[in-house]
mmCIF file of C-alpha atoms in Angstrom:
data_model
loop_
_atom_site.group_PDB
_atom_site.id
_atom_site.type_symbol
_atom_site.label_atom_id
_atom_site.label_comp_id
_atom_site.label_asym_id
_atom_site.label_seq_id
_atom_site.Cartn_x
_atom_site.Cartn_y
_atom_site.Cartn_z
ATOM 1 C CA MET J 1 24.085 1.893 -3.099
ATOM 2 C CA LYS J 2 26.108 1.282 0.040
ATOM 3 C CA LYS J 3 25.568 -2.056 1.698
ATOM 4 C CA ASN J 4 24.257 -0.503 4.893
ATOM 5 C CA SER J 5 21.932 1.952 3.173
ATOM 6 C CA LYS J 6 18.450 1.728 4.604
ATOM 7 C CA ILE J 7 15.512 1.540 2.234
ATOM 8 C CA ILE J 8 12.012 2.640 3.044
ATOM 9 C CA LEU J 9 8.774 2.165 1.143
ATOM 10 C CA ILE J 10 7.568 5.616 0.188
ATOM 11 C CA THR J 11 3.852 5.023 0.415
ATOM 12 C CA PHE J 12 2.242 7.424 2.872
ATOM 13 C CA PHE J 13 -0.752 5.840 4.528
ATOM 14 C CA CYS J 14 -3.054 6.449 7.431
ATOM 15 C CA THR J 15 -5.257 3.779 8.948
ATOM 16 C CA ILE J 16 -8.415 3.835 11.010
ATOM 17 C CA PHE J 17 -8.559 1.297 13.821
ATOM 18 C CA ASN J 18 -11.564 -0.093 15.655
ATOM 19 C CA PHE J 19 -11.065 -1.497 19.126
ATOM 20 C CA ILE J 20 -12.467 -4.596 20.751
ATOM 21 C CA GLY J 21 -11.217 -5.082 24.243
ATOM 22 C CA PHE J 22 -8.673 -2.519 25.376
ATOM 23 C CA ASN J 23 -9.294 -0.486 28.497
ATOM 24 C CA CYS J 24 -7.065 2.353 27.392
ATOM 25 C CA GLY J 25 -7.700 5.133 24.920
ATOM 26 C CA GLU J 26 -6.530 5.190 21.326
ATOM 27 C CA THR J 27 -3.307 6.857 22.430
ATOM 28 C CA GLY J 28 -2.250 3.420 23.649
ATOM 29 C CA PHE J 29 -1.599 2.349 20.064
ATOM 30 C CA LYS J 30 0.152 4.415 17.449
ATOM 31 C CA PRO J 31 -0.471 3.489 13.799
ATOM 32 C CA ILE J 32 2.697 2.404 12.032
ATOM 33 C CA ASP J 33 3.829 4.871 9.409
ATOM 34 C CA SER J 34 6.790 5.067 7.083
ATOM 35 C CA ILE J 35 8.581 7.715 9.125
ATOM 36 C CA ASN J 36 8.398 6.065 12.531
ATOM 37 C CA LYS J 37 9.401 2.601 11.374
ATOM 38 C CA ILE J 38 12.049 1.790 8.795
ATOM 39 C CA PHE J 39 11.012 -1.347 6.947
ATOM 40 C CA GLU J 40 13.811 -3.642 5.761
ATOM 41 C CA PHE J 41 12.363 -5.849 3.036
ATOM 42 C CA SER J 42 15.429 -7.980 2.338
ATOM 43 C CA ASN J 43 13.904 -10.872 4.321
ATOM 44 C CA LEU J 44 10.678 -10.988 2.340
ATOM 45 C CA GLN J 45 11.915 -13.244 -0.429
ATOM 46 C CA LYS J 46 8.891 -15.543 -0.139
ATOM 47 C CA ASN J 47 6.795 -12.605 -1.357
ATOM 48 C CA ILE J 48 9.085 -11.832 -4.287
ATOM 49 C CA ILE J 49 8.321 -13.164 -7.736
ATOM 50 C CA ASP J 50 11.090 -15.353 -9.144
ATOM 51 C CA ILE J 51 12.920 -13.508 -11.916
ATOM 52 C CA GLY J 52 13.129 -16.690 -13.929
ATOM 53 C CA ASN J 53 9.350 -16.942 -14.157
ATOM 54 C CA ILE J 54 8.944 -13.625 -15.963
ATOM 55 C CA ASN J 55 9.149 -13.140 -19.702
ATOM 56 C CA TYR J 56 10.352 -9.557 -19.777
ATOM 57 C CA ASN J 57 9.503 -9.021 -23.423
ATOM 58 C CA GLN J 58 6.147 -10.751 -23.716
ATOM 59 C CA ASN J 59 3.619 -8.751 -25.679
ATOM 60 C CA ILE J 60 1.102 -6.606 -23.802
ATOM 61 C CA LYS J 61 -2.400 -6.527 -25.224
ATOM 62 C CA ASN J 62 -3.868 -3.071 -25.847
ATOM 63 C CA ASN J 63 -0.428 -1.556 -25.318
ATOM 64 C CA LYS J 64 -1.584 2.061 -25.216
ATOM 65 C CA PHE J 65 -1.742 3.677 -21.794
ATOM 66 C CA ILE J 66 -2.245 7.150 -20.365
ATOM 67 C CA PRO J 67 0.537 8.120 -17.922
ATOM 68 C CA SER J 68 -1.068 9.652 -14.850
ATOM 69 C CA GLY J 69 0.821 10.906 -11.786
ATOM 70 C CA GLU J 70 -2.505 11.812 -10.142
ATOM 71 C CA LEU J 71 -2.738 11.519 -6.367
ATOM 72 C CA LEU J 72 -5.321 8.962 -5.217
ATOM 73 C CA GLY J 73 -6.886 7.881 -1.961
ATOM 74 C CA PHE J 74 -7.032 4.098 -1.565
ATOM 75 C CA VAL J 75 -9.418 2.130 0.638
ATOM 76 C CA LEU J 76 -8.569 -1.585 0.642
ATOM 77 C CA ASP J 77 -11.158 -3.946 2.089
ATOM 78 C CA LEU J 78 -9.669 -6.781 4.098
ATOM 79 C CA ASN J 79 -10.924 -10.316 3.759
ATOM 80 C CA GLY J 80 -11.726 -10.504 7.475
ATOM 81 C CA ALA J 81 -10.690 -8.526 10.559
ATOM 82 C CA LEU J 82 -6.974 -7.727 10.839
ATOM 83 C CA VAL J 83 -5.555 -7.858 14.386
ATOM 84 C CA VAL J 84 -3.375 -4.779 14.845
ATOM 85 C CA GLU J 85 -2.761 -4.998 18.596
ATOM 86 C CA THR J 86 -3.526 -7.243 21.575
ATOM 87 C CA SER J 87 -3.715 -6.557 25.305
ATOM 88 C CA PHE J 88 -5.178 -7.623 28.608
ATOM 89 C CA VAL J 89 -8.757 -6.734 29.543
ATOM 90 C CA ASN J 90 -9.454 -4.966 32.834
ATOM 91 C CA THR J 91 -12.158 -6.745 34.823
ATOM 92 C CA GLU J 92 -13.428 -6.442 38.378
ATOM 93 C CA PHE J 93 -11.151 -9.395 39.210
ATOM 94 C CA GLY J 94 -8.042 -7.857 37.673
ATOM 95 C CA THR J 95 -6.408 -7.899 34.249
ATOM 96 C CA VAL J 96 -7.109 -10.936 32.076
ATOM 97 C CA LYS J 97 -5.561 -12.192 28.815
ATOM 98 C CA THR J 98 -8.242 -13.965 26.815
ATOM 99 C CA ASN J 99 -6.764 -14.718 23.377
ATOM 100 C CA ASN J 100 -3.813 -16.200 21.511
ATOM 101 C CA PHE J 101 -3.868 -13.801 18.570
ATOM 102 C CA ASN J 102 -0.746 -12.178 17.153
ATOM 103 C CA LYS J 103 -0.543 -8.841 15.400
ATOM 104 C CA GLY J 104 -1.100 -9.480 11.713
ATOM 105 C CA ASP J 105 -3.565 -12.354 12.168
ATOM 106 C CA VAL J 106 -6.708 -12.089 10.042
ATOM 107 C CA ILE J 107 -9.896 -13.381 11.676
ATOM 108 C CA LYS J 108 -12.025 -15.074 9.007
ATOM 109 C CA LYS J 109 -14.860 -16.743 10.932
ATOM 110 C CA VAL J 110 -16.271 -16.756 14.456
ATOM 111 C CA ASN J 111 -18.779 -19.443 15.456
ATOM 112 C CA ASN J 112 -18.883 -20.387 11.770
ATOM 113 C CA LYS J 113 -20.025 -16.857 10.862
ATOM 114 C CA ILE J 114 -17.997 -15.155 8.134
ATOM 115 C CA ILE J 115 -16.442 -11.930 9.426
ATOM 116 C CA ASN J 116 -16.751 -9.175 6.838
ATOM 117 C CA SER J 117 -16.403 -6.179 9.136
ATOM 118 C CA ASN J 118 -15.364 -5.012 12.589
ATOM 119 C CA ASP J 119 -19.040 -4.787 13.516
ATOM 120 C CA ASP J 120 -19.567 -8.465 12.658
ATOM 121 C CA LEU J 121 -16.865 -9.454 15.136
ATOM 122 C CA ALA J 122 -17.973 -6.992 17.809
ATOM 123 C CA ASN J 123 -21.566 -8.251 17.650
ATOM 124 C CA VAL J 124 -20.542 -11.883 18.138
ATOM 125 C CA ILE J 125 -18.382 -10.983 21.131
ATOM 126 C CA GLU J 126 -20.941 -8.706 22.772
ATOM 127 C CA THR J 127 -23.803 -11.203 22.401
ATOM 128 C CA SER J 128 -21.718 -14.138 23.655
ATOM 129 C CA GLU J 129 -22.494 -13.232 27.280
ATOM 130 C CA GLY J 130 -19.182 -14.779 28.271
ATOM 131 C CA LYS J 131 -19.673 -18.113 26.506
ATOM 132 C CA ASP J 132 -16.808 -19.600 24.516
ATOM 133 C CA ILE J 133 -16.506 -18.542 20.883
ATOM 134 C CA HIS J 134 -14.681 -20.461 18.161
ATOM 135 C CA ALA J 135 -12.431 -18.386 15.895
ATOM 136 C CA GLU J 136 -10.865 -19.336 12.555
ATOM 137 C CA TYR J 137 -8.023 -17.117 11.396
ATOM 138 C CA ASP J 138 -5.014 -16.872 9.096
ATOM 139 C CA ARG J 139 -1.465 -16.355 10.332
ATOM 140 C CA ASP J 140 0.829 -15.771 7.387
ATOM 141 C CA GLN J 141 0.020 -18.751 5.133
ATOM 142 C CA THR J 142 -1.290 -20.986 7.952
ATOM 143 C CA LYS J 143 -4.950 -21.495 8.874
ATOM 144 C CA LEU J 144 -5.499 -21.712 12.636
ATOM 145 C CA GLU J 145 -8.412 -22.197 15.030
ATOM 146 C CA SER J 146 -8.833 -21.156 18.639
ATOM 147 C CA THR J 147 -11.439 -21.148 21.399
ATOM 148 C CA ILE J 148 -11.737 -17.808 23.193
ATOM 149 C CA THR J 149 -13.742 -16.828 26.254
ATOM 150 C CA PRO J 150 -14.921 -13.192 26.222
ATOM 151 C CA VAL J 151 -14.809 -11.527 29.630
ATOM 152 C CA LYS J 152 -16.879 -8.713 31.078
ATOM 153 C CA SER J 153 -14.767 -5.587 31.369
ATOM 154 C CA THR J 154 -15.080 -2.893 33.993
ATOM 155 C CA ASP J 155 -17.347 -0.910 31.654
ATOM 156 C CA GLY J 156 -19.841 -3.791 31.565
ATOM 157 C CA SER J 157 -19.218 -4.954 27.978
ATOM 158 C CA TYR J 158 -17.714 -8.264 26.840
ATOM 159 C CA LYS J 159 -14.260 -8.040 25.297
ATOM 160 C CA ILE J 160 -11.392 -10.246 24.147
ATOM 161 C CA GLY J 161 -8.531 -7.721 24.152
ATOM 162 C CA ILE J 162 -7.772 -6.939 20.516
ATOM 163 C CA TRP J 163 -7.674 -3.983 18.145
ATOM 164 C CA VAL J 164 -8.936 -4.866 14.680
ATOM 165 C CA GLN J 165 -9.491 -3.147 11.353
ATOM 166 C CA ASP J 166 -11.487 -4.260 8.328
ATOM 167 C CA SER J 167 -9.939 -1.825 5.839
ATOM 168 C CA VAL J 168 -6.827 0.270 5.300
ATOM 169 C CA LYS J 169 -6.695 3.807 3.930
ATOM 170 C CA PHE J 170 -3.703 5.574 2.409
ATOM 171 C CA LEU J 171 -2.532 7.982 -0.287
ATOM 172 C CA GLY J 172 -0.524 6.990 -3.351
ATOM 173 C CA THR J 173 -0.064 7.784 -7.017
ATOM 174 C CA ASN J 174 -1.797 6.376 -10.089
ATOM 175 C CA THR J 175 0.825 5.207 -12.586
ATOM 176 C CA PHE J 176 -1.132 4.713 -15.818
ATOM 177 C CA PHE J 177 -4.464 3.517 -17.204
ATOM 178 C CA ASN J 178 -6.023 2.238 -20.420
ATOM 179 C CA LYS J 179 -8.880 4.367 -21.770
ATOM 180 C CA ASP J 180 -10.489 1.429 -23.597
ATOM 181 C CA THR J 181 -10.343 -1.301 -20.938
ATOM 182 C CA HIS J 182 -10.383 1.171 -17.994
ATOM 183 C CA ASP J 183 -7.615 -0.827 -16.268
ATOM 184 C CA PHE J 184 -5.454 1.263 -13.934
ATOM 185 C CA TYR J 185 -2.132 0.432 -12.291
ATOM 186 C CA ALA J 186 -0.847 2.302 -9.242
ATOM 187 C CA LEU J 187 1.813 2.442 -6.484
ATOM 188 C CA GLY J 188 4.461 0.372 -8.287
ATOM 189 C CA HIS J 189 4.709 -1.907 -5.247
ATOM 190 C CA GLY J 190 2.186 -3.804 -3.185
ATOM 191 C CA PHE J 191 0.608 -2.631 0.044
ATOM 192 C CA PHE J 192 2.038 -4.600 2.953
ATOM 193 C CA ASN J 193 0.414 -5.649 6.211
ATOM 194 C CA PRO J 194 1.653 -2.974 8.657
ATOM 195 C CA CYS J 195 1.774 -5.566 11.442
ATOM 196 C CA ASN J 196 3.959 -8.273 9.900
ATOM 197 C CA GLU J 197 5.282 -6.748 6.650
ATOM 198 C CA LYS J 198 3.654 -9.410 4.451
ATOM 199 C CA LEU J 199 1.784 -8.576 1.264
ATOM 200 C CA LEU J 200 -1.734 -7.735 2.412
ATOM 201 C CA LYS J 201 -4.510 -9.966 1.123
ATOM 202 C CA THR J 202 -7.589 -7.957 0.204
ATOM 203 C CA LYS J 203 -11.021 -8.617 -1.210
ATOM 204 C CA GLY J 204 -10.953 -5.465 -3.304
ATOM 205 C CA GLY J 205 -11.451 -1.825 -2.515
ATOM 206 C CA GLU J 206 -12.106 1.622 -3.930
ATOM 207 C CA ILE J 207 -10.051 4.580 -5.092
ATOM 208 C CA PHE J 208 -10.943 8.239 -4.626
ATOM 209 C CA PRO J 209 -9.547 11.444 -6.131
ATOM 210 C CA ALA J 210 -7.167 13.205 -3.752
ATOM 211 C CA CYS J 211 -5.527 16.606 -3.480
ATOM 212 C CA CYS J 212 -1.989 17.549 -2.436
ATOM 213 C CA ASN J 213 -2.393 20.333 0.121
ATOM 214 C CA SER J 214 1.314 20.745 0.866
ATOM 215 C CA ILE J 215 4.664 18.959 0.861
ATOM 216 C CA LYS J 216 6.755 18.125 3.891
ATOM 217 C CA LYS J 217 10.237 18.183 2.385
ATOM 218 C CA SER J 218 12.653 15.291 2.781
ATOM 219 C CA GLU J 219 15.730 15.500 4.956
ATOM 220 C CA LYS J 220 18.632 13.111 5.359
ATOM 221 C CA GLY J 221 17.355 10.350 7.625
ATOM 222 C CA SER J 222 13.732 11.498 7.380
ATOM 223 C CA PRO J 223 11.868 11.237 4.056
ATOM 224 C CA GLY J 224 9.196 13.872 3.538
ATOM 225 C CA GLU J 225 5.600 13.277 2.594
ATOM 226 C CA ILE J 226 2.642 14.554 0.639
ATOM 227 C CA ILE J 227 0.081 16.129 2.961
ATOM 228 C CA GLY J 228 -3.160 15.396 1.163
ATOM 229 C CA SER J 229 -6.876 14.867 1.491
ATOM 230 C CA LEU J 230 -9.676 13.174 -0.417
ATOM 231 C CA ILE J 231 -11.816 15.135 -2.863
ATOM 232 C CA GLY J 232 -15.460 14.284 -2.281
ATOM 233 C CA THR J 233 -16.946 10.954 -1.248
ATOM 234 C CA ASN J 234 -17.611 9.317 -4.626
ATOM 235 C CA TYR J 235 -15.175 6.603 -5.615
ATOM 236 C CA ILE J 236 -13.774 6.655 -9.147
ATOM 237 C CA GLY J 237 -12.652 3.056 -9.460
ATOM 238 C CA LYS J 238 -12.490 -0.414 -7.948
ATOM 239 C CA VAL J 239 -9.368 -2.219 -6.726
ATOM 240 C CA LEU J 240 -9.038 -5.769 -8.065
ATOM 241 C CA ASN J 241 -5.541 -6.930 -7.097
ATOM 242 C CA ASN J 242 -2.827 -6.028 -4.610
ATOM 243 C CA THR J 243 0.406 -7.490 -6.020
ATOM 244 C CA ASN J 244 4.120 -7.169 -5.313
ATOM 245 C CA ASN J 245 4.409 -4.786 -8.256
ATOM 246 C CA GLY J 246 1.433 -2.561 -7.592
ATOM 247 C CA ILE J 247 -2.312 -2.188 -7.276
ATOM 248 C CA HIS J 248 -4.493 -3.032 -10.268
ATOM 249 C CA GLY J 249 -8.143 -2.144 -10.756
ATOM 250 C CA LYS J 250 -10.841 -0.711 -13.001
ATOM 251 C CA LEU J 251 -11.762 2.963 -13.331
ATOM 252 C CA ASN J 252 -15.425 3.935 -13.533
ATOM 253 C CA GLU J 253 -16.586 4.489 -17.113
ATOM 254 C CA ASN J 254 -18.010 7.935 -16.354
ATOM 255 C CA PHE J 255 -14.701 9.027 -14.853
ATOM 256 C CA VAL J 256 -12.697 7.870 -17.891
ATOM 257 C CA ASN J 257 -15.140 9.515 -20.304
ATOM 258 C CA ASN J 258 -14.624 12.880 -18.590
ATOM 259 C CA ILE J 259 -10.823 12.784 -18.795
ATOM 260 C CA ASP J 260 -9.104 14.929 -21.399
ATOM 261 C CA ILE J 261 -6.938 12.305 -23.105
ATOM 262 C CA LYS J 262 -3.764 13.944 -24.404
ATOM 263 C CA ASN J 263 -1.032 11.334 -24.629
ATOM 264 C CA GLU J 264 -1.252 7.603 -25.138
ATOM 265 C CA LEU J 265 2.101 5.886 -24.722
ATOM 266 C CA GLU J 266 3.332 2.334 -25.050
ATOM 267 C CA ILE J 267 4.803 0.343 -22.176
ATOM 268 C CA ALA J 268 8.538 -0.209 -22.627
ATOM 269 C CA SER J 269 9.923 -3.716 -22.422
ATOM 270 C CA ILE J 270 12.745 -4.217 -19.935
ATOM 271 C CA ASP J 271 15.462 -4.190 -22.593
ATOM 272 C CA GLU J 272 14.246 -0.810 -23.885
ATOM 273 C CA ILE J 273 15.000 0.970 -20.595
ATOM 274 C CA LYS J 274 18.302 2.844 -20.681
ATOM 275 C CA ILE J 275 20.596 4.500 -18.186
ATOM 276 C CA GLY J 276 20.230 8.249 -18.618
ATOM 277 C CA LYS J 277 17.626 10.992 -18.684
ATOM 278 C CA ALA J 278 13.926 10.325 -18.125
ATOM 279 C CA GLN J 279 10.892 12.226 -16.868
ATOM 280 C CA VAL J 280 8.659 11.571 -13.882
ATOM 281 C CA LEU J 281 5.046 12.711 -13.470
ATOM 282 C CA CYS J 282 4.224 13.475 -9.848
ATOM 283 C CA THR J 283 1.915 15.672 -7.802
ATOM 284 C CA ILE J 284 3.486 18.274 -5.508
ATOM 285 C CA SER J 285 0.677 20.856 -5.323
ATOM 286 C CA LYS J 286 -3.051 21.391 -5.801
ATOM 287 C CA ASP J 287 -2.352 21.983 -9.491
ATOM 288 C CA GLY J 288 -2.020 18.243 -10.123
ATOM 289 C CA PRO J 289 0.747 16.265 -11.859
ATOM 290 C CA ARG J 290 3.835 17.956 -13.286
ATOM 291 C CA SER J 291 6.706 16.577 -15.321
ATOM 292 C CA PHE J 292 10.215 16.691 -13.837
ATOM 293 C CA ASP J 293 13.558 15.470 -15.115
ATOM 294 C CA ILE J 294 14.963 12.400 -13.408
ATOM 295 C CA GLU J 295 18.029 10.239 -13.993
ATOM 296 C CA ILE J 296 17.997 6.454 -14.361
ATOM 297 C CA THR J 297 21.373 5.523 -12.866
ATOM 298 C CA ASN J 298 21.309 1.721 -12.979
ATOM 299 C CA ILE J 299 19.241 -1.230 -14.212
ATOM 300 C CA ASN J 300 19.839 -4.485 -12.329
ATOM 301 C CA LEU J 301 17.885 -7.457 -13.646
ATOM 302 C CA ASN J 302 19.596 -9.697 -11.065
ATOM 303 C CA GLU J 303 17.949 -7.834 -8.185
ATOM 304 C CA LYS J 304 15.542 -10.322 -6.582
ATOM 305 C CA ASP J 305 13.175 -7.590 -5.417
ATOM 306 C CA SER J 306 11.333 -6.668 -8.601
ATOM 307 C CA THR J 307 10.406 -3.253 -7.185
ATOM 308 C CA LYS J 308 14.067 -2.187 -6.940
ATOM 309 C CA ARG J 309 15.527 -3.140 -10.317
ATOM 310 C CA ILE J 310 15.715 0.455 -11.583
ATOM 311 C CA SER J 311 17.877 2.934 -9.644
ATOM 312 C CA ILE J 312 16.914 6.604 -9.948
ATOM 313 C CA GLU J 313 18.031 10.056 -8.835
ATOM 314 C CA VAL J 314 15.916 13.211 -8.961
ATOM 315 C CA CYS J 315 17.217 16.295 -10.770
ATOM 316 C CA LYS J 316 17.488 19.896 -9.589
ATOM 317 C CA GLU J 317 13.949 21.202 -10.139
ATOM 318 C CA LEU J 318 12.192 18.415 -8.237
ATOM 319 C CA GLU J 319 14.888 18.471 -5.567
ATOM 320 C CA LYS J 320 14.291 22.214 -5.124
ATOM 321 C CA ASN J 321 10.582 21.617 -4.490
ATOM 322 C CA THR J 322 10.730 18.504 -2.300
ATOM 323 C CA ASN J 323 14.389 17.878 -1.345
ATOM 324 C CA GLY J 324 14.080 14.532 -3.095
ATOM 325 C CA ILE J 325 11.626 11.654 -3.157
ATOM 326 C CA VAL J 326 8.810 11.898 -0.619
ATOM 327 C CA GLN J 327 6.182 9.511 0.696
ATOM 328 C CA GLY J 328 3.185 9.519 -1.595
ATOM 329 C CA PHE J 329 5.304 9.438 -4.781
ATOM 330 C CA SER J 330 4.820 5.656 -4.944
ATOM 331 C CA GLY J 331 3.517 4.939 -8.425
ATOM 332 C CA SER J 332 4.709 8.151 -10.082
ATOM 333 C CA PRO J 333 5.331 7.098 -13.707
ATOM 334 C CA LEU J 334 8.732 7.269 -15.385
ATOM 335 C CA ILE J 335 8.775 8.142 -19.091
ATOM 336 C CA GLN J 336 11.730 7.697 -21.412
ATOM 337 C CA ASP J 337 11.809 8.015 -25.210
ATOM 338 C CA ARG J 338 8.016 8.473 -25.232
ATOM 339 C CA LYS J 339 7.387 5.161 -23.510
ATOM 340 C CA ILE J 340 6.285 4.409 -19.949
ATOM 341 C CA VAL J 341 9.198 2.567 -18.359
ATOM 342 C CA GLY J 342 8.352 2.280 -14.669
ATOM 343 C CA ALA J 343 7.089 3.724 -11.397
ATOM 344 C CA ILE J 344 8.842 5.122 -8.331
ATOM 345 C CA THR J 345 8.732 2.680 -5.404
ATOM 346 C CA HIS J 346 11.419 3.431 -2.798
ATOM 347 C CA VAL J 347 13.545 6.233 -1.367
ATOM 348 C CA LEU J 348 16.954 5.970 0.268
ATOM 349 C CA VAL J 349 16.539 7.321 3.779
ATOM 350 C CA ASN J 350 20.112 8.555 4.067
ATOM 351 C CA ASP J 351 20.017 10.196 0.621
ATOM 352 C CA PRO J 352 16.412 11.037 -0.380
ATOM 353 C CA LYS J 353 17.503 12.315 -3.801
ATOM 354 C CA LYS J 354 17.994 8.650 -4.705
ATOM 355 C CA GLY J 355 15.614 5.738 -4.835
ATOM 356 C CA PHE J 356 14.271 2.824 -6.847
ATOM 357 C CA ALA J 357 11.565 2.066 -9.360
ATOM 358 C CA SER J 358 9.790 -1.000 -10.688
ATOM 359 C CA SER J 359 9.311 -1.609 -14.397
ATOM 360 C CA ALA J 360 5.924 -0.827 -15.922
ATOM 361 C CA HIS J 361 6.100 -4.054 -17.924
ATOM 362 C CA GLU J 362 6.336 -6.153 -14.743
ATOM 363 C CA THR J 363 3.566 -4.131 -13.111
ATOM 364 C CA ILE J 364 1.185 -5.285 -15.839
ATOM 365 C CA SER J 365 2.604 -8.815 -16.101
ATOM 366 C CA THR J 366 2.139 -9.564 -12.393
ATOM 367 C CA ALA J 367 -1.312 -7.980 -12.065
ATOM 368 C CA LYS J 368 -3.240 -10.848 -13.620
#
């Protein structure tokens, strides 16, 4: 890879924002997505697991997993209210700035009341009648406190000038699962705070079945994406952990019992992965996952970012359908010599036929 090659996380996600305090419409804030902002993750070393702390060849219990490639809808519940934008509040006396929050802060308590949802925060602000409120919040790894005075806006309600969200919603791919323990592993990389690019702390979440309606093909400089939607409103599993190497959770028993189990494969240790041919399971249509040839072009155990240790390049058939790797492929499992070796994680923006993958072994090892 060229030194100046830009790398972009390939997760496609959409978020729903609730607003507390702006006097403009929702068009005043555009949700960050993978196309409009290129994320450079080279400066996130504090979120990267030290290579030296990982035993690449440690045994995995119940080492029989079902490779998936199914498209999923994820809803991650935040442990508080995430600040996604701040602004002044319009009052009859002019515009007023009432808070010291930064984008990416997570509000945990207000007036000693635990904030579990946007509504919790909105209720405290609205019932304050302009009296000071005491907020406790996290900024990166630091716990902070602040006194804020809500002000009456021109519409008559009390506001403090922030957009917040209590959950994030996005599409991604299930990598593999265990039919006996019901553990599933997805995405291949963690979900990052869209405001500050730090690994997002969550208190769990749900997954839903999703359908690929169409594919927006990749172009040089502009990775494509899966255009998808959720199937129904019943969740099929619970999210337990959001880690650097993927999302881990438990599938519902009824869902697992209704799956036609065809292939159980072992997870390959790092030293079993080879440069050369492999297969990837990914979803590019309403017909569900398909197998495509893919090439593993390099394995770099010295790469500090554990989600980029395997270099990959798609082959002709997948390239014909998608022009390369697209957003939403995050988590698509790689299979080599009848073992699950990894999951797609990144795409090269300037050459979307190429990208990176994390190892399946590390996905499991870092999930606990």
